[in-house]
CSV table of C-alpha atoms in Angstrom, one decimal:
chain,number,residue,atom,x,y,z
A,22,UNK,CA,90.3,105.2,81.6
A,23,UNK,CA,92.1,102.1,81.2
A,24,UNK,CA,95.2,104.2,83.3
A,25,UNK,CA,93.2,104.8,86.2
A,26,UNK,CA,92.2,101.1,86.1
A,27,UNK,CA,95.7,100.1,86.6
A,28,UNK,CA,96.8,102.7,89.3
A,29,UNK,CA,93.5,101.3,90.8
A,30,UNK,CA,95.1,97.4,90.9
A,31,UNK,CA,98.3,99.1,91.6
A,32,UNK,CA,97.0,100.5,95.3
A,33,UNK,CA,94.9,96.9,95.8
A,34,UNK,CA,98.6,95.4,95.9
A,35,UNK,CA,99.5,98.0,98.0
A,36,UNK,CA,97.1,97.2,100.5
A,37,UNK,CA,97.8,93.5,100.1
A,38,UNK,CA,100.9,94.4,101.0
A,39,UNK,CA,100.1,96.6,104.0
A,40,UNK,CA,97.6,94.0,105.7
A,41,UNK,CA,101.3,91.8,106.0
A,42,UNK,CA,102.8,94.8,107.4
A,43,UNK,CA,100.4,95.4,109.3
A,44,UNK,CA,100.4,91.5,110.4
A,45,UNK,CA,104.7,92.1,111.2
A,46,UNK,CA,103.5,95.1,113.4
A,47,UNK,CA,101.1,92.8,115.6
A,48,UNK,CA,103.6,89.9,115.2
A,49,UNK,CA,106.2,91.9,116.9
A,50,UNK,CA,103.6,93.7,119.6
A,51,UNK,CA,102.4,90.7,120.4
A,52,UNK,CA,105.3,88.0,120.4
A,53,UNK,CA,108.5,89.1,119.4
A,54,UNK,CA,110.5,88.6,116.3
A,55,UNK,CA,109.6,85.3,116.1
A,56,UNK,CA,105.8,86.3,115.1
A,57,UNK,CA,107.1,89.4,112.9
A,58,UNK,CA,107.9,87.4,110.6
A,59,UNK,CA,105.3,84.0,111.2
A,60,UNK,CA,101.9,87.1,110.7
A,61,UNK,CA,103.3,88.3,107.6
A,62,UNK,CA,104.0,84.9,106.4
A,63,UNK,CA,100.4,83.6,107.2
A,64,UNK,CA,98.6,86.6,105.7
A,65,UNK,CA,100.6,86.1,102.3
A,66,UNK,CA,99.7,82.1,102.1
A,67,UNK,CA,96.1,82.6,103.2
A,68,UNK,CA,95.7,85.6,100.6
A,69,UNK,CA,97.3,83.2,98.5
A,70,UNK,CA,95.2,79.8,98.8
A,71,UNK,CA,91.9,82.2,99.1
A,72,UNK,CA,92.1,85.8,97.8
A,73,UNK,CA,94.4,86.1,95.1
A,74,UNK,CA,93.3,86.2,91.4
A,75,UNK,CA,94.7,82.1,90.8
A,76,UNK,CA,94.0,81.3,94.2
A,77,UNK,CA,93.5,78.0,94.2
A,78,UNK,CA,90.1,77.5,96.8
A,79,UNK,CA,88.7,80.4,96.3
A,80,UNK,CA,85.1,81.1,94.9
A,81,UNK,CA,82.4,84.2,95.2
A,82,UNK,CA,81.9,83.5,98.5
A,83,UNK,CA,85.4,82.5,100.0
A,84,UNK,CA,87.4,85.2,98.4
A,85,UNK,CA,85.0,88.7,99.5
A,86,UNK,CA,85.1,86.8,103.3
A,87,UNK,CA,88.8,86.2,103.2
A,88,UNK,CA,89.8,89.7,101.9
A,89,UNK,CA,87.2,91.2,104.8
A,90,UNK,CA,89.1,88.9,107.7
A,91,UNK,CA,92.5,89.9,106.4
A,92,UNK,CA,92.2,93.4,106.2
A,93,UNK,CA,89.6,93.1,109.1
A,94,UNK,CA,92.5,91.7,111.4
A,95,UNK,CA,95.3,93.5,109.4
A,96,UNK,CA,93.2,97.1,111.3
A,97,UNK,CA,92.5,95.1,114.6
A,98,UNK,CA,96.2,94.1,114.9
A,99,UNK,CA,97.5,98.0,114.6
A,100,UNK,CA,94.6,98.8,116.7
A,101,UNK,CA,95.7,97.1,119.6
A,102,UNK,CA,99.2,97.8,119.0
A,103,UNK,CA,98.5,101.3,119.8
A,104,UNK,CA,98.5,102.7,116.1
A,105,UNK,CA,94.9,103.7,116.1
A,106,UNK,CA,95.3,106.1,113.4
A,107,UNK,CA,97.2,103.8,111.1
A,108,UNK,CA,94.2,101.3,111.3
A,109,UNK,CA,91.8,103.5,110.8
A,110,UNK,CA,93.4,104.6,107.4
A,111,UNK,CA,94.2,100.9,106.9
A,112,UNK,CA,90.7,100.1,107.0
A,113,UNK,CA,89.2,102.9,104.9
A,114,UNK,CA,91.6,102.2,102.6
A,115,UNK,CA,91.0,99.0,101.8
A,116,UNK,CA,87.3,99.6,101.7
A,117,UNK,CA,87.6,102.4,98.7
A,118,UNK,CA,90.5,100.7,96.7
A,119,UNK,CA,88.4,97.1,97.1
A,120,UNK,CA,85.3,98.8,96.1
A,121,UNK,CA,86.8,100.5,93.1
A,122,UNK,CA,88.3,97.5,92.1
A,123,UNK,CA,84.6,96.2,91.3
A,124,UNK,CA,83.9,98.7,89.1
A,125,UNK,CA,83.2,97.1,85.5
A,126,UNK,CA,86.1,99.1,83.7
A,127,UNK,CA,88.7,97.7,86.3
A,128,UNK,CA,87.2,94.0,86.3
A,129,UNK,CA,88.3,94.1,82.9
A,130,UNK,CA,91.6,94.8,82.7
A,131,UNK,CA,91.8,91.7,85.3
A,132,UNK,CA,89.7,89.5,82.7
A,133,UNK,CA,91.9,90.9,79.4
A,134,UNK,CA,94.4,88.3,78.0
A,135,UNK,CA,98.3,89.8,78.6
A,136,UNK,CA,99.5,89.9,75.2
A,137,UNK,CA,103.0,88.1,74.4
């Protein structure tokens, strides 16, 4: 059980990693190459200061909000960058892995010490 667990925090840093992809893809609809890269940047230090395991102002409030607005805009931005099937997935995606990831068995393996 413990090796679905991981592939399950294996495909939430996938989609971590896809809502800044998904940020570059708006960032270049939208402005240019300029906000290609300044999306993808924001999205990493917001997940950073709010969503991430160590995140340093985060809380059982601020983290489940912050994970809904990122992936929330992370679907919105391919949506109105004309990839409406790509934010569709994006967003169910995120939904089942993010809801998986709260099952008990995979809360622990986040909770377990990393051995030496």
């Amino acid at each position: 059980m413990a090796g679905l667990g991981w592939l399950v925090l294996a495909l939430v840093f996938l989609d971590e990693v896809l809502a800044a992809v998904a940020a570059g893809v708006w960032g270049a609809h939208a402005g240019g190459v300029v906000l290609a890269v300044l999306a993808p940047v924001a999205v990493v230090a917001v997940w950073w200061a709010f969503a991430s395991p160590k995140a340093r102002w985060s809380g059982p409030v601020v983290r489940p909000v912050v994970k809904v607005l990122v992936f929330g805009f992370a679907s919105a931005g391919l949506w109105v960058s004309g990839h409406h099937t790509a934010a569709v997935s994006l967003l169910v995606f995120s939904v089942v892995v993010n809801a998986l990831a709260q099952l008990p068995s995979v809360r622990a393996l986040v909770a377990e010490p990393v051995a030496p």
